[in-house]
mmCIF file of C-alpha atoms in Angstrom:
data_model
loop_
_atom_site.group_PDB
_atom_site.id
_atom_site.type_symbol
_atom_site.label_atom_id
_atom_site.label_comp_id
_atom_site.label_asym_id
_atom_site.label_seq_id
_atom_site.Cartn_x
_atom_site.Cartn_y
_atom_site.Cartn_z
ATOM 1 C CA GLY A 20 95.585 114.435 86.044
ATOM 2 C CA LEU A 21 95.395 117.715 87.982
ATOM 3 C CA ARG A 22 95.158 118.130 91.650
ATOM 4 C CA THR A 23 93.011 121.021 92.244
ATOM 5 C CA LEU A 24 92.674 123.580 95.337
ATOM 6 C CA CYS A 25 89.933 125.951 95.502
ATOM 7 C CA VAL A 26 90.765 128.993 97.812
ATOM 8 C CA ALA A 27 87.499 130.482 99.533
ATOM 9 C CA ASN A 28 86.592 132.666 102.394
ATOM 10 C CA LYS A 29 83.689 133.317 104.591
ATOM 11 C CA ILE A 30 82.949 136.091 107.182
ATOM 12 C CA ILE A 31 81.554 134.796 110.254
ATOM 13 C CA THR A 32 81.005 136.206 113.996
ATOM 14 C CA ASN A 33 83.275 135.124 116.869
ATOM 15 C CA GLU A 34 79.681 133.538 118.222
ATOM 16 C CA PHE A 35 79.617 131.521 115.331
ATOM 17 C CA TRP A 36 83.255 130.219 115.470
ATOM 18 C CA GLU A 37 83.091 129.549 118.943
ATOM 19 C CA ALA A 38 79.956 127.596 118.680
ATOM 20 C CA TRP A 39 81.035 125.920 115.596
ATOM 21 C CA ASP A 40 84.398 125.211 117.031
ATOM 22 C CA GLN A 41 82.990 123.450 120.225
ATOM 23 C CA LYS A 42 80.768 121.253 117.925
ATOM 24 C CA TYR A 43 83.733 120.320 115.759
ATOM 25 C CA GLN A 44 85.860 119.330 118.555
ATOM 26 C CA GLU A 45 83.427 117.131 120.177
ATOM 27 C CA ALA A 46 82.827 115.625 116.411
ATOM 28 C CA ALA A 47 86.725 114.938 116.317
ATOM 29 C CA ALA A 48 86.677 113.299 119.651
ATOM 30 C CA SER A 49 83.758 111.320 119.067
ATOM 31 C CA ILE A 50 84.293 107.659 119.170
ATOM 32 C CA GLU A 51 80.939 106.647 117.272
ATOM 33 C CA GLU A 52 80.065 108.049 113.860
ATOM 34 C CA ARG A 53 83.175 110.447 113.821
ATOM 35 C CA ASP A 54 83.228 110.544 109.845
ATOM 36 C CA SER A 55 79.624 111.571 109.670
ATOM 37 C CA LYS A 56 79.793 114.342 112.543
ATOM 38 C CA ILE A 57 82.887 115.854 111.109
ATOM 39 C CA ALA A 58 81.060 115.880 107.650
ATOM 40 C CA SER A 59 77.954 117.525 109.201
ATOM 41 C CA CYS A 60 80.421 120.202 110.758
ATOM 42 C CA ALA A 61 82.057 120.789 107.585
ATOM 43 C CA GLU A 62 78.876 121.055 105.800
ATOM 44 C CA GLU A 63 77.780 123.679 108.271
ATOM 45 C CA ILE A 64 80.387 125.872 107.629
ATOM 46 C CA GLU A 65 81.510 125.273 104.097
ATOM 47 C CA THR A 66 78.449 127.022 102.849
ATOM 48 C CA GLU A 67 77.742 130.503 101.221
ATOM 49 C CA LEU A 68 81.611 130.780 100.537
ATOM 50 C CA ASN A 69 83.103 133.380 98.442
ATOM 51 C CA LEU A 70 85.273 131.967 95.778
ATOM 52 C CA LEU A 71 88.480 133.720 95.647
ATOM 53 C CA GLY A 72 90.364 131.208 93.425
ATOM 54 C CA ILE A 73 91.443 127.888 91.962
ATOM 55 C CA THR A 74 94.964 126.228 91.522
ATOM 56 C CA ALA A 75 95.725 123.074 89.521
ATOM 57 C CA ILE A 76 99.182 121.306 89.248
ATOM 58 C CA GLU A 77 99.869 118.336 87.174
ATOM 59 C CA ASP A 78 100.335 115.443 89.200
ATOM 60 C CA LYS A 79 103.107 113.663 87.445
ATOM 61 C CA LEU A 80 104.470 110.039 88.165
ATOM 62 C CA GLN A 81 107.853 109.972 89.679
ATOM 63 C CA GLU A 82 110.666 109.403 87.166
ATOM 64 C CA GLY A 83 111.283 105.817 86.101
ATOM 65 C CA VAL A 84 107.722 104.435 87.236
ATOM 66 C CA PRO A 85 106.674 103.062 84.000
ATOM 67 C CA GLU A 86 110.109 101.453 83.187
ATOM 68 C CA THR A 87 110.181 99.984 86.574
ATOM 69 C CA ILE A 88 106.771 98.421 86.354
ATOM 70 C CA GLU A 89 107.746 97.037 82.877
ATOM 71 C CA MET A 90 110.813 95.316 83.933
ATOM 72 C CA LEU A 91 109.292 93.922 87.082
ATOM 73 C CA THR A 92 106.335 92.273 84.882
ATOM 74 C CA ASP A 93 108.941 91.312 82.505
ATOM 75 C CA ALA A 94 110.762 89.432 84.993
ATOM 76 C CA GLY A 95 107.391 87.528 85.699
ATOM 77 C CA ILE A 96 106.800 89.428 88.912
ATOM 78 C CA LYS A 97 102.849 89.903 89.386
ATOM 79 C CA VAL A 98 102.490 93.548 90.325
ATOM 80 C CA PHE A 99 99.310 94.607 92.420
ATOM 81 C CA MET A 100 97.933 98.056 92.867
ATOM 82 C CA ILE A 101 96.262 98.618 96.073
ATOM 83 C CA THR A 102 95.082 102.328 96.806
ATOM 84 C CA GLY A 103 92.725 104.675 98.680
ATOM 85 C CA ASP A 104 92.443 106.698 95.639
ATOM 86 C CA LYS A 105 89.293 107.435 93.761
ATOM 87 C CA GLN A 106 88.510 104.470 91.400
ATOM 88 C CA GLU A 107 88.688 106.408 88.202
ATOM 89 C CA THR A 108 91.955 108.171 89.374
ATOM 90 C CA ALA A 109 93.517 104.841 90.605
ATOM 91 C CA ILE A 110 92.861 103.369 86.929
ATOM 92 C CA SER A 111 94.092 106.424 85.295
ATOM 93 C CA ILE A 112 97.351 106.365 87.000
ATOM 94 C CA ALA A 113 97.761 102.469 86.397
ATOM 95 C CA ILE A 114 97.534 103.091 82.655
ATOM 96 C CA SER A 115 100.002 105.840 82.746
ATOM 97 C CA CYS A 116 102.344 103.862 84.386
ATOM 98 C CA ASN A 117 101.847 100.898 82.275
ATOM 99 C CA LEU A 118 100.530 98.792 84.940
ATOM 100 C CA ILE A 119 97.481 97.989 82.859
ATOM 101 C CA GLN A 120 98.315 97.864 78.973
ATOM 102 C CA ASP A 121 94.756 96.258 78.458
ATOM 103 C CA THR A 122 91.599 97.394 80.273
ATOM 104 C CA HIS A 123 90.254 93.784 79.787
ATOM 105 C CA SER A 124 92.818 92.704 82.491
ATOM 106 C CA LEU A 125 91.608 95.159 85.021
ATOM 107 C CA MET A 126 90.477 93.496 88.408
ATOM 108 C CA VAL A 127 88.434 95.943 90.554
ATOM 109 C CA CYS A 128 87.374 95.085 94.193
ATOM 110 C CA ASN A 129 84.573 96.941 95.124
ATOM 111 C CA GLU A 130 82.985 94.671 97.975
ATOM 112 C CA SER A 131 81.438 95.992 101.224
ATOM 113 C CA THR A 132 82.056 93.272 103.493
ATOM 114 C CA LYS A 133 85.523 91.288 104.239
ATOM 115 C CA GLU A 134 83.877 87.826 103.380
ATOM 116 C CA ASP A 135 82.889 89.115 99.896
ATOM 117 C CA ALA A 136 86.005 91.014 99.425
ATOM 118 C CA GLN A 137 87.942 87.657 100.435
ATOM 119 C CA LYS A 138 85.710 86.099 97.728
ATOM 120 C CA LYS A 139 86.558 88.345 94.897
ATOM 121 C CA LEU A 140 90.390 88.475 95.838
ATOM 122 C CA CYS A 141 90.483 84.704 95.903
ATOM 123 C CA LYS A 142 88.517 84.535 92.328
ATOM 124 C CA PHE A 143 91.117 87.178 90.893
ATOM 125 C CA LEU A 144 94.234 84.999 92.246
ATOM 126 C CA LYS A 145 92.599 82.126 90.426
ATOM 127 C CA ASP A 146 92.257 84.060 87.137
ATOM 128 C CA CYS A 147 95.888 85.040 87.695
ATOM 129 C CA ASP A 148 97.057 81.500 87.424
ATOM 130 C CA GLU A 149 94.986 80.411 84.577
#
């Protein structure tokens, strides 16, 4: 896949910057709802931008990753992938590094509670033993 970066600018007044920066610093220091407060600040400033350019670089696997995973699985070692990437990105990487040869063996856990995630993972482990 490609990792992309958009470069843009926006001319703002000193007054706008100072007010926005104060709000952002408070959001960043917030203990409650920090992520949503920061997102709100970002949304406020990231509007009406002038697009200057876009770059993209190919995000390649490190050399030897597919072969290493193949050796591990050939040796009977179960390999699991746990990631913070977007689900589509993670699946694409897993396919490109030969972690998944057959999409029917794919196990995805998108549970929203600890208890549901534990149940799902226990089911996965049981399925692996079969």
